[in-house]
PDB file of C-alpha atoms in Angstrom:
ATOM      1  CA  MET O   1    -229.025  57.022-125.475  1.00 44.00           C
ATOM      2  CA  GLY O   2    -228.702  53.325-126.159  1.00 39.00           C
ATOM      3  CA  SER O   3    -230.030  50.454-128.240  1.00 36.00           C
ATOM      4  CA  HIS O   4    -233.266  49.475-126.606  1.00 33.00           C
ATOM      5  CA  ALA O   5    -236.163  47.049-126.749  1.00 34.00           C
ATOM      6  CA  ALA O   6    -239.225  46.574-124.554  1.00 31.00           C
ATOM      7  CA  ALA O   7    -239.066  43.785-121.989  1.00 32.00           C
ATOM      8  CA  GLY O   8    -241.843  41.555-120.662  1.00 31.00           C
ATOM      9  CA  ARG O   9    -243.864  41.761-117.464  1.00 27.00           C
ATOM     10  CA  ARG O  10    -242.895  40.531-114.047  1.00 28.00           C
ATOM     11  CA  ARG O  11    -244.875  41.115-110.888  1.00 26.00           C
ATOM     12  CA  ARG O  12    -242.871  42.408-107.961  1.00 27.00           C
ATOM     13  CA  ARG O  13    -243.571  42.128-104.262  1.00 26.00           C
ATOM     14  CA  PRO O  14    -244.593  45.558-102.947  1.00 27.00           C
ATOM     15  CA  VAL O  15    -242.725  47.319-100.183  1.00 29.00           C
ATOM     16  CA  VAL O  16    -244.705  48.213 -97.069  1.00 27.00           C
ATOM     17  CA  PHE O  17    -243.403  50.920 -94.776  1.00 27.00           C
ATOM     18  CA  GLY O  18    -244.674  53.405 -92.231  1.00 29.00           C
ATOM     19  CA  ALA O  19    -244.481  57.164 -92.021  1.00 27.00           C
ATOM     20  CA  LEU O  20    -241.139  58.448 -93.270  1.00 28.00           C
ATOM     21  CA  GLY O  21    -241.206  62.083 -92.222  1.00 32.00           C
ATOM     22  CA  ALA O  22    -237.884  63.696 -91.522  1.00 31.00           C
ATOM     23  CA  THR O  23    -236.018  60.381 -91.679  1.00 31.00           C
ATOM     24  CA  LEU O  24    -236.668  59.952 -95.401  1.00 31.00           C
ATOM     25  CA  LEU O  25    -235.915  63.601 -96.102  1.00 33.00           C
ATOM     26  CA  GLY O  26    -232.597  63.200 -94.360  1.00 35.00           C
ATOM     27  CA  VAL O  27    -231.503  60.298 -96.542  1.00 34.00           C
ATOM     28  CA  LEU O  28    -232.844  61.613 -99.823  1.00 35.00           C
ATOM     29  CA  PHE O  29    -230.866  64.843 -99.556  1.00 37.00           C
ATOM     30  CA  CYS O  30    -227.258  65.385 -98.515  1.00 37.00           C
ATOM     31  CA  VAL O  31    -227.265  66.646 -94.907  1.00 36.00           C
ATOM     32  CA  PRO O  32    -224.484  67.139 -92.367  1.00 35.00           C
ATOM     33  CA  SER O  33    -223.934  64.570 -89.658  1.00 33.00           C
ATOM     34  CA  ALA O  34    -223.761  65.477 -85.998  1.00 36.00           C
ATOM     35  CA  GLY O  35    -220.016  65.972 -86.379  1.00 38.00           C
ATOM     36  CA  GLY O  36    -220.456  68.282 -89.361  1.00 38.00           C
ATOM     37  CA  ALA O  37    -219.158  65.851 -92.011  1.00 37.00           C
ATOM     38  CA  PRO O  38    -221.407  65.273 -95.024  1.00 43.00           C
ATOM     39  CA  VAL O  39    -223.625  62.209 -95.007  1.00 50.00           C
ATOM     40  CA  SER O  40    -224.391  60.291 -98.194  1.00 65.00           C
ATOM     41  CA  ALA O  41    -227.475  61.615 -99.964  1.00 80.00           C
ATOM     42  CA  ASP O  42    -228.118  58.114-101.295  1.00 84.00           C
ATOM     43  CA  ALA O  43    -231.138  56.578 -99.553  1.00 83.00           C
ATOM     44  CA  CYS O  44    -229.158  53.440 -98.668  1.00 83.00           C
ATOM     45  CA  ARG O  45    -225.920  55.306 -97.891  1.00 78.00           C
ATOM     46  CA  THR O  46    -224.220  53.325-100.672  1.00 70.00           C
ATOM     47  CA  ALA O  47    -221.160  55.535-100.974  1.00 67.00           C
ATOM     48  CA  GLY O  48    -218.498  53.001-100.065  1.00 72.00           C
ATOM     49  CA  SER O  49    -217.058  49.851-101.572  1.00 84.00           C
ATOM     50  CA  ALA O  50    -219.074  47.218 -99.691  1.00 89.00           C
ATOM     51  CA  LEU O  51    -222.166  45.550-101.116  1.00 94.00           C
ATOM     52  CA  PRO O  52    -225.212  47.022 -99.306  1.00 93.00           C
ATOM     53  CA  VAL O  53    -227.467  44.347 -97.848  1.00 93.00           C
ATOM     54  CA  GLY O  54    -230.997  44.909 -96.580  1.00 93.00           C
ATOM     55  CA  ASP O  55    -233.880  47.292 -97.058  1.00 94.00           C
ATOM     56  CA  CYS O  56    -233.509  51.046 -96.659  1.00 90.00           C
ATOM     57  CA  GLY O  57    -235.888  53.995 -96.584  1.00 88.00           C
ATOM     58  CA  PRO O  58    -238.735  53.274 -99.019  1.00 93.00           C
ATOM     59  CA  PHE O  59    -236.786  50.565-100.862  1.00 95.00           C
ATOM     60  CA  TRP O  60    -237.070  46.761-100.539  1.00 95.00           C
ATOM     61  CA  GLN O  61    -233.949  44.890-101.667  1.00 96.00           C
ATOM     62  CA  VAL O  62    -234.616  42.265-104.344  1.00 96.00           C
ATOM     63  CA  LEU O  63    -231.068  41.709-105.646  1.00 96.00           C
ATOM     64  CA  ALA O  64    -227.685  41.646-103.880  1.00 96.00           C
ATOM     65  CA  GLU O  65    -224.989  40.076-106.088  1.00 96.00           C
ATOM     66  CA  ASP O  66    -221.299  40.255-105.156  1.00 95.00           C
ATOM     67  CA  PHE O  67    -220.075  37.590-107.646  1.00 96.00           C
ATOM     68  CA  ASP O  68    -217.995  35.978-104.869  1.00 93.00           C
ATOM     69  CA  GLY O  69    -217.309  32.262-105.086  1.00 82.00           C
ATOM     70  CA  ASP O  70    -218.598  32.024-108.613  1.00 80.00           C
ATOM     71  CA  ARG O  71    -216.923  31.283-111.930  1.00 93.00           C
ATOM     72  CA  VAL O  72    -218.727  31.769-115.207  1.00 97.00           C
ATOM     73  CA  PRO O  73    -216.265  31.257-118.061  1.00 97.00           C
ATOM     74  CA  LEU O  74    -216.366  32.919-121.424  1.00 98.00           C
ATOM     75  CA  GLY O  75    -218.825  31.024-123.560  1.00 98.00           C
ATOM     76  CA  ALA O  76    -221.424  30.466-120.830  1.00 98.00           C
ATOM     77  CA  PHE O  77    -223.478  33.561-121.685  1.00 98.00           C
ATOM     78  CA  SER O  78    -224.612  31.876-124.889  1.00 98.00           C
ATOM     79  CA  ASP O  79    -227.863  30.732-126.509  1.00 98.00           C
ATOM     80  CA  CYS O  80    -229.666  33.768-125.041  1.00 98.00           C
ATOM     81  CA  ASP O  81    -232.436  34.094-127.626  1.00 97.00           C
ATOM     82  CA  HIS O  82    -235.082  32.353-125.476  1.00 97.00           C
ATOM     83  CA  HIS O  83    -238.206  34.459-124.769  1.00 96.00           C
ATOM     84  CA  ALA O  84    -236.057  37.517-125.466  1.00 95.00           C
ATOM     85  CA  ASP O  85    -237.037  40.729-123.711  1.00 91.00           C
ATOM     86  CA  THR O  86    -239.522  39.076-121.388  1.00 91.00           C
ATOM     87  CA  SER O  87    -239.211  38.047-117.760  1.00 88.00           C
ATOM     88  CA  ALA O  88    -238.964  34.443-119.017  1.00 92.00           C
ATOM     89  CA  ALA O  89    -235.786  35.210-120.997  1.00 96.00           C
ATOM     90  CA  TYR O  90    -232.753  33.048-120.304  1.00 97.00           C
ATOM     91  CA  CYS O  91    -229.375  32.023-121.686  1.00 98.00           C
ATOM     92  CA  GLY O  92    -229.211  28.301-122.419  1.00 98.00           C
ATOM     93  CA  GLY O  93    -225.468  28.229-121.769  1.00 98.00           C
ATOM     94  CA  LEU O  94    -225.900  29.300-118.140  1.00 97.00           C
ATOM     95  CA  ASP O  95    -226.946  27.073-115.260  1.00 94.00           C
ATOM     96  CA  GLY O  96    -227.858  27.385-111.594  1.00 93.00           C
ATOM     97  CA  SER O  97    -228.362  30.817-110.072  1.00 92.00           C
ATOM     98  CA  TYR O  98    -226.854  32.617-113.060  1.00 95.00           C
ATOM     99  CA  ARG O  99    -229.426  31.101-115.386  1.00 95.00           C
ATOM    100  CA  ASP O 100    -232.136  32.139-112.910  1.00 94.00           C
ATOM    101  CA  ASN O 101    -230.836  35.652-112.298  1.00 94.00           C
ATOM    102  CA  TRP O 102    -229.169  36.907-115.490  1.00 97.00           C
ATOM    103  CA  TRP O 103    -229.974  37.334-119.151  1.00 98.00           C
ATOM    104  CA  ALA O 104    -228.076  39.055-121.996  1.00 98.00           C
ATOM    105  CA  TYR O 105    -228.943  40.586-125.321  1.00 98.00           C
ATOM    106  CA  PRO O 106    -228.625  37.675-127.781  1.00 98.00           C
ATOM    107  CA  THR O 107    -225.768  37.232-130.206  1.00 98.00           C
ATOM    108  CA  GLY O 108    -226.373  39.164-133.403  1.00 97.00           C
ATOM    109  CA  TRP O 109    -228.451  42.043-132.094  1.00 97.00           C
ATOM    110  CA  PRO O 110    -226.996  45.370-133.354  1.00 96.00           C
ATOM    111  CA  ASP O 111    -225.924  48.076-130.925  1.00 96.00           C
ATOM    112  CA  THR O 112    -226.908  51.744-131.022  1.00 94.00           C
ATOM    113  CA  ALA O 113    -224.123  52.858-133.347  1.00 93.00           C
ATOM    114  CA  GLY O 114    -225.801  51.109-136.254  1.00 84.00           C
ATOM    115  CA  ASP O 115    -228.653  53.618-136.059  1.00 85.00           C
ATOM    116  CA  ARG O 116    -226.337  56.619-135.813  1.00 87.00           C
ATOM    117  CA  GLY O 117    -224.394  56.301-139.047  1.00 87.00           C
ATOM    118  CA  ARG O 118    -221.110  55.540-137.279  1.00 93.00           C
ATOM    119  CA  ASP O 119    -218.206  54.131-139.269  1.00 94.00           C
ATOM    120  CA  VAL O 120    -217.559  51.617-136.485  1.00 97.00           C
ATOM    121  CA  VAL O 121    -220.604  49.786-135.166  1.00 97.00           C
ATOM    122  CA  GLY O 122    -221.128  46.950-132.728  1.00 97.00           C
ATOM    123  CA  VAL O 123    -223.003  43.660-132.501  1.00 98.00           C
ATOM    124  CA  TYR O 124    -223.904  42.001-129.201  1.00 98.00           C
ATOM    125  CA  HIS O 125    -221.847  38.899-128.431  1.00 98.00           C
ATOM    126  CA  PRO O 126    -222.352  37.909-124.769  1.00 98.00           C
ATOM    127  CA  GLU O 127    -220.672  34.538-125.327  1.00 98.00           C
ATOM    128  CA  ASP O 128    -217.231  36.074-125.867  1.00 98.00           C
ATOM    129  CA  THR O 129    -217.496  39.270-123.808  1.00 98.00           C
ATOM    130  CA  VAL O 130    -218.982  38.326-120.391  1.00 98.00           C
ATOM    131  CA  SER O 131    -217.388  36.255-117.636  1.00 98.00           C
ATOM    132  CA  VAL O 132    -217.385  36.018-113.834  1.00 98.00           C
ATOM    133  CA  GLY O 133    -214.454  35.121-111.609  1.00 97.00           C
ATOM    134  CA  PRO O 134    -212.127  36.303-108.845  1.00 96.00           C
ATOM    135  CA  ALA O 135    -209.622  39.133-109.156  1.00 95.00           C
ATOM    136  CA  ALA O 136    -206.036  38.724-107.947  1.00 93.00           C
ATOM    137  CA  ASP O 137    -207.135  39.667-104.412  1.00 92.00           C
ATOM    138  CA  GLY O 138    -209.967  37.109-104.498  1.00 93.00           C
ATOM    139  CA  ASP O 139    -212.749  39.660-104.996  1.00 94.00           C
ATOM    140  CA  GLY O 140    -215.450  38.224-107.251  1.00 96.00           C
ATOM    141  CA  ARG O 141    -216.235  40.311-110.330  1.00 97.00           C
ATOM    142  CA  MET O 142    -218.284  40.281-113.485  1.00 98.00           C
ATOM    143  CA  ARG O 143    -216.071  41.278-116.409  1.00 98.00           C
ATOM    144  CA  ILE O 144    -217.261  42.885-119.608  1.00 98.00           C
ATOM    145  CA  ARG O 145    -214.446  42.745-122.154  1.00 98.00           C
ATOM    146  CA  MET O 146    -215.477  44.249-125.466  1.00 98.00           C
ATOM    147  CA  TRP O 147    -213.214  43.954-128.489  1.00 98.00           C
ATOM    148  CA  ARG O 148    -212.951  44.572-132.208  1.00 98.00           C
ATOM    149  CA  PRO O 149    -211.543  41.918-134.530  1.00 98.00           C
ATOM    150  CA  ALA O 150    -208.186  42.577-136.175  1.00 98.00           C
ATOM    151  CA  ASP O 151    -209.856  42.402-139.588  1.00 94.00           C
ATOM    152  CA  GLY O 152    -211.856  45.538-138.772  1.00 94.00           C
ATOM    153  CA  GLY O 153    -215.255  43.936-138.267  1.00 95.00           C
ATOM    154  CA  PRO O 154    -217.921  45.165-135.830  1.00 97.00           C
ATOM    155  CA  VAL O 155    -217.169  45.619-132.128  1.00 98.00           C
ATOM    156  CA  HIS O 156    -218.251  42.692-129.963  1.00 98.00           C
ATOM    157  CA  ALA O 157    -220.565  44.441-127.485  1.00 98.00           C
ATOM    158  CA  SER O 158    -222.398  43.277-124.373  1.00 98.00           C
ATOM    159  CA  ALA O 159    -225.635  44.101-122.539  1.00 98.00           C
ATOM    160  CA  VAL O 160    -226.523  42.066-119.439  1.00 98.00           C
ATOM    161  CA  VAL O 161    -229.870  42.217-117.658  1.00 98.00           C
ATOM    162  CA  PRO O 162    -230.669  41.284-114.019  1.00 97.00           C
ATOM    163  CA  ARG O 163    -233.863  39.271-114.354  1.00 95.00           C
ATOM    164  CA  ALA O 164    -235.086  40.114-110.833  1.00 93.00           C
ATOM    165  CA  VAL O 165    -235.819  43.680-111.890  1.00 95.00           C
ATOM    166  CA  MET O 166    -237.066  43.175-115.437  1.00 95.00           C
ATOM    167  CA  GLN O 167    -240.229  45.220-116.002  1.00 94.00           C
ATOM    168  CA  MET O 168    -240.281  46.743-112.524  1.00 95.00           C
ATOM    169  CA  LYS O 169    -241.925  50.098-111.825  1.00 96.00           C
ATOM    170  CA  TYR O 170    -239.744  52.463-109.734  1.00 97.00           C
ATOM    171  CA  GLY O 171    -236.898  51.270-107.528  1.00 97.00           C
ATOM    172  CA  LYS O 172    -233.275  51.834-106.674  1.00 97.00           C
ATOM    173  CA  TYR O 173    -230.404  50.470-108.773  1.00 97.00           C
ATOM    174  CA  SER O 174    -226.760  50.458-107.635  1.00 96.00           C
ATOM    175  CA  ALA O 175    -223.409  48.988-108.656  1.00 97.00           C
ATOM    176  CA  ARG O 176    -219.703  49.408-108.080  1.00 97.00           C
ATOM    177  CA  VAL O 177    -217.767  49.639-111.337  1.00 98.00           C
ATOM    178  CA  LYS O 178    -214.386  50.433-112.860  1.00 98.00           C
ATOM    179  CA  VAL O 179    -212.915  50.354-116.359  1.00 98.00           C
ATOM    180  CA  THR O 180    -209.698  48.442-115.756  1.00 98.00           C
ATOM    181  CA  GLU O 181    -208.522  48.474-119.375  1.00 98.00           C
ATOM    182  CA  PRO O 182    -209.619  51.622-121.240  1.00 98.00           C
ATOM    183  CA  ALA O 183    -209.380  52.195-124.990  1.00 98.00           C
ATOM    184  CA  PRO O 184    -211.009  54.701-127.358  1.00 98.00           C
ATOM    185  CA  GLY O 185    -214.225  53.611-129.016  1.00 98.00           C
ATOM    186  CA  TYR O 186    -215.994  51.822-126.144  1.00 98.00           C
ATOM    187  CA  LYS O 187    -218.771  53.094-123.875  1.00 98.00           C
ATOM    188  CA  SER O 188    -221.592  52.215-121.472  1.00 98.00           C
ATOM    189  CA  ALA O 189    -225.182  53.375-121.208  1.00 97.00           C
ATOM    190  CA  TRP O 190    -226.809  51.573-118.284  1.00 98.00           C
ATOM    191  CA  LEU O 191    -230.434  52.428-118.712  1.00 98.00           C
ATOM    192  CA  HIS O 192    -234.151  52.139-118.210  1.00 98.00           C
ATOM    193  CA  TYR O 193    -235.981  52.673-121.486  1.00 95.00           C
ATOM    194  CA  GLY O 194    -239.435  52.357-123.009  1.00 93.00           C
ATOM    195  CA  GLY O 195    -242.502  54.232-124.208  1.00 91.00           C
ATOM    196  CA  GLY O 196    -240.539  57.336-125.122  1.00 93.00           C
ATOM    197  CA  CYS O 197    -238.918  57.489-121.662  1.00 96.00           C
ATOM    198  CA  GLU O 198    -235.249  56.950-120.838  1.00 97.00           C
ATOM    199  CA  MET O 199    -232.965  57.203-117.814  1.00 98.00           C
ATOM    200  CA  ASP O 200    -229.237  56.520-118.333  1.00 98.00           C
ATOM    201  CA  HIS O 201    -226.742  56.147-115.486  1.00 98.00           C
ATOM    202  CA  PRO O 202    -223.866  55.719-115.720  1.00 97.00           C
ATOM    203  CA  GLU O 203    -223.221  56.636-119.342  1.00 97.00           C
ATOM    204  CA  GLY O 204    -220.178  57.726-121.307  1.00 96.00           C
ATOM    205  CA  GLU O 205    -217.110  56.760-123.293  1.00 97.00           C
ATOM    206  CA  TRP O 206    -214.812  54.642-121.142  1.00 97.00           C
ATOM    207  CA  THR O 207    -211.916  57.049-121.668  1.00 96.00           C
ATOM    208  CA  GLY O 208    -213.966  60.004-120.352  1.00 95.00           C
ATOM    209  CA  PRO O 209    -216.059  61.024-117.339  1.00 96.00           C
ATOM    210  CA  LEU O 210    -219.130  59.435-115.813  1.00 96.00           C
ATOM    211  CA  THR O 211    -222.352  61.148-116.905  1.00 97.00           C
ATOM    212  CA  ALA O 212    -226.084  60.636-116.334  1.00 97.00           C
ATOM    213  CA  PHE O 213    -228.939  61.558-118.676  1.00 97.00           C
ATOM    214  CA  HIS O 214    -232.698  61.807-118.359  1.00 98.00           C
ATOM    215  CA  HIS O 215    -234.882  61.939-121.476  1.00 97.00           C
ATOM    216  CA  PRO O 216    -238.355  62.994-120.263  1.00 97.00           C
ATOM    217  CA  CYS O 217    -241.326  60.914-121.328  1.00 96.00           C
ATOM    218  CA  GLY O 218    -243.099  62.616-124.188  1.00 89.00           C
ATOM    219  CA  GLY O 219    -240.058  64.602-125.275  1.00 90.00           C
ATOM    220  CA  GLY O 220    -238.455  67.824-124.139  1.00 90.00           C
ATOM    221  CA  GLU O 221    -234.870  68.802-123.476  1.00 93.00           C
ATOM    222  CA  GLN O 222    -232.783  66.044-121.948  1.00 95.00           C
ATOM    223  CA  GLY O 223    -231.252  66.472-118.527  1.00 96.00           C
ATOM    224  CA  ALA O 224    -227.465  65.944-118.624  1.00 96.00           C
ATOM    225  CA  TYR O 225    -225.553  65.540-115.366  1.00 96.00           C
ATOM    226  CA  PRO O 226    -221.746  65.178-115.270  1.00 90.00           C
ATOM    227  CA  GLY O 227    -220.591  62.760-112.632  1.00 73.00           C
ATOM    228  CA  ALA O 228    -217.676  62.847-110.244  1.00 74.00           C
ATOM    229  CA  GLY O 229    -214.513  61.358-111.719  1.00 87.00           C
ATOM    230  CA  SER O 230    -213.590  59.023-114.522  1.00 96.00           C
ATOM    231  CA  TRP O 231    -214.510  55.501-115.549  1.00 98.00           C
ATOM    232  CA  THR O 232    -210.972  54.349-114.743  1.00 98.00           C
ATOM    233  CA  ASP O 233    -211.495  54.764-110.979  1.00 97.00           C
ATOM    234  CA  TRP O 234    -213.751  52.679-108.769  1.00 97.00           C
ATOM    235  CA  HIS O 235    -217.144  54.351-108.263  1.00 96.00           C
ATOM    236  CA  THR O 236    -220.432  53.423-106.628  1.00 95.00           C
ATOM    237  CA  VAL O 237    -223.274  54.541-108.901  1.00 95.00           C
ATOM    238  CA  SER O 238    -226.973  54.615-108.039  1.00 95.00           C
ATOM    239  CA  THR O 239    -230.254  55.599-109.648  1.00 97.00           C
ATOM    240  CA  GLU O 240    -233.267  56.244-107.434  1.00 97.00           C
ATOM    241  CA  TRP O 241    -236.560  56.259-109.340  1.00 97.00           C
ATOM    242  CA  THR O 242    -239.681  57.169-107.371  1.00 97.00           C
ATOM    243  CA  PRO O 243    -243.039  58.673-108.383  1.00 96.00           C
ATOM    244  CA  GLY O 244    -242.294  61.981-110.119  1.00 97.00           C
ATOM    245  CA  HIS O 245    -238.565  61.921-109.353  1.00 97.00           C
ATOM    246  CA  VAL O 246    -235.356  60.438-110.719  1.00 98.00           C
ATOM    247  CA  ARG O 247    -232.082  61.010-108.860  1.00 97.00           C
ATOM    248  CA  PHE O 248    -228.563  60.019-109.878  1.00 97.00           C
ATOM    249  CA  PHE O 249    -225.713  59.430-107.406  1.00 95.00           C
ATOM    250  CA  VAL O 250    -221.967  58.866-107.657  1.00 94.00           C
ATOM    251  CA  ASP O 251    -220.223  57.719-104.459  1.00 92.00           C
ATOM    252  CA  GLY O 252    -223.191  58.908-102.409  1.00 91.00           C
ATOM    253  CA  ARG O 253    -223.253  62.413-103.878  1.00 93.00           C
ATOM    254  CA  GLU O 254    -226.346  63.474-105.798  1.00 94.00           C
ATOM    255  CA  VAL O 255    -225.217  64.572-109.270  1.00 95.00           C
ATOM    256  CA  GLY O 256    -228.631  64.972-110.904  1.00 96.00           C
ATOM    257  CA  HIS O 257    -232.331  65.245-110.108  1.00 97.00           C
ATOM    258  CA  ASP O 258    -235.241  65.645-112.541  1.00 97.00           C
ATOM    259  CA  THR O 259    -239.003  65.785-112.139  1.00 97.00           C
ATOM    260  CA  ARG O 260    -239.976  66.327-115.787  1.00 97.00           C
ATOM    261  CA  GLY O 261    -241.724  63.431-117.486  1.00 97.00           C
ATOM    262  CA  VAL O 262    -240.459  60.781-115.070  1.00 98.00           C
ATOM    263  CA  PRO O 263    -241.572  57.287-116.175  1.00 97.00           C
ATOM    264  CA  ASP O 264    -244.592  55.810-114.406  1.00 96.00           C
ATOM    265  CA  ARG O 265    -244.562  52.428-116.155  1.00 96.00           C
ATOM    266  CA  PRO O 266    -242.569  49.209-115.606  1.00 96.00           C
ATOM    267  CA  LEU O 267    -239.117  49.243-117.231  1.00 96.00           C
ATOM    268  CA  SER O 268    -236.117  46.894-117.237  1.00 96.00           C
ATOM    269  CA  TRP O 269    -232.616  47.760-116.033  1.00 98.00           C
ATOM    270  CA  VAL O 270    -230.137  47.042-118.837  1.00 98.00           C
ATOM    271  CA  LEU O 271    -226.387  47.103-118.127  1.00 98.00           C
ATOM    272  CA  GLN O 272    -225.592  48.083-121.704  1.00 98.00           C
ATOM    273  CA  ASN O 273    -222.029  48.322-123.024  1.00 98.00           C
ATOM    274  CA  GLU O 274    -221.358  49.058-126.675  1.00 98.00           C
ATOM    275  CA  SER O 275    -219.352  50.844-129.356  1.00 98.00           C
ATOM    276  CA  ALA O 276    -218.846  54.588-128.946  1.00 96.00           C
ATOM    277  CA  LEU O 277    -221.330  57.114-130.329  1.00 94.00           C
ATOM    278  CA  GLU O 278    -218.869  60.032-130.233  1.00 93.00           C
ATOM    279  CA  GLY O 279    -215.182  60.457-130.958  1.00 93.00           C
ATOM    280  CA  PRO O 280    -213.001  57.853-132.617  1.00 95.00           C
ATOM    281  CA  GLY O 281    -214.256  54.355-133.242  1.00 97.00           C
ATOM    282  CA  ALA O 282    -212.534  51.326-131.757  1.00 98.00           C
ATOM    283  CA  ALA O 283    -209.355  50.444-133.617  1.00 98.00           C
ATOM    284  CA  PRO O 284    -209.074  47.026-135.303  1.00 98.00           C
ATOM    285  CA  GLY O 285    -207.582  44.543-132.854  1.00 98.00           C
ATOM    286  CA  SER O 286    -208.338  46.727-129.801  1.00 98.00           C
ATOM    287  CA  SER O 287    -210.191  45.778-126.621  1.00 98.00           C
ATOM    288  CA  ALA O 288    -211.371  47.362-123.370  1.00 98.00           C
ATOM    289  CA  ARG O 289    -212.645  45.950-120.072  1.00 98.00           C
ATOM    290  CA  LEU O 290    -215.135  46.978-117.408  1.00 98.00           C
ATOM    291  CA  GLU O 291    -215.306  45.187-114.043  1.00 98.00           C
ATOM    292  CA  ILE O 292    -218.305  45.079-111.708  1.00 98.00           C
ATOM    293  CA  THR O 293    -217.672  44.011-108.114  1.00 97.00           C
ATOM    294  CA  TRP O 294    -221.304  44.088-106.979  1.00 97.00           C
ATOM    295  CA  VAL O 295    -224.836  44.894-108.114  1.00 97.00           C
ATOM    296  CA  ALA O 296    -227.807  45.701-105.864  1.00 97.00           C
ATOM    297  CA  ALA O 297    -231.403  46.547-106.729  1.00 97.00           C
ATOM    298  CA  TYR O 298    -234.527  47.438-104.781  1.00 97.00           C
ATOM    299  CA  ALA O 299    -238.252  47.619-105.337  1.00 97.00           C
ATOM    300  CA  TYR O 300    -240.245  50.639-104.211  1.00 95.00           C
ATOM    301  CA  GLY O 301    -243.696  50.652-102.650  1.00 78.00           C
ATOM    302  CA  TRP O 302    -246.077  52.269-100.206  1.00 55.00           C
ATOM    303  CA  LYS O 303    -249.177  51.547 -98.129  1.00 35.00           C
TER     304      LYS O 303
END
């Protein structure tokens, strides 16, 4: 349900694992522990607040970013129109590991609202919406602060892309997120998109609940899956995409599962944040902020 473009190719190292049997079944579905308490249905048990590190089940970790010790000021996510939408894409204003690992939709690209006839639309501006730095307690975070100019111009939107998983087929994608400053008119649609296929999680207006959507390849009724809780609380969100299956998790609880028209082609993971597609538009002079304390991603493979 977002503004999308096809990304370039990038070969990924395959995962090699042995027979999974009952072990994999136990982590893919919510089962009771020996003491009777529920165990996370997430394959990596990523229900808590800590960044998961290491491989799990059929997934090989290729990205573990906690943003600790790093500072990326406003302005650094600039000059991003280099090899756009390919695995060679980069932002000229970044350096070091952030230049290697992150890209953003370039300044001037329109967001989804422009195609929906909305009165208030957005334009991507990573240079004045994205930064990285510590919170008051020292926890490193990526901050997405979208805003609308006081003169009533377009919303300054932001879509950031982890380069390690651009154009990767299948995988697991997790993050811990919270909207720390909500306002009407702002939303997210973190997605995989391409070739008539789309998986969105999490998605929704920042003043409402978390939701996931699956738009089957080739058409058909979308799957819509309400999440657990609101954007204004901390949540761990995960998408697990395997052959013939897509599963959505919030805090370790499976909130959606679809087998219809699941993508079987490489797609990029886009952390897309933009102007709202429903309800009131962002007011002139308003702003809203999302914080991300960690991001983790995994490749999927087999013998």
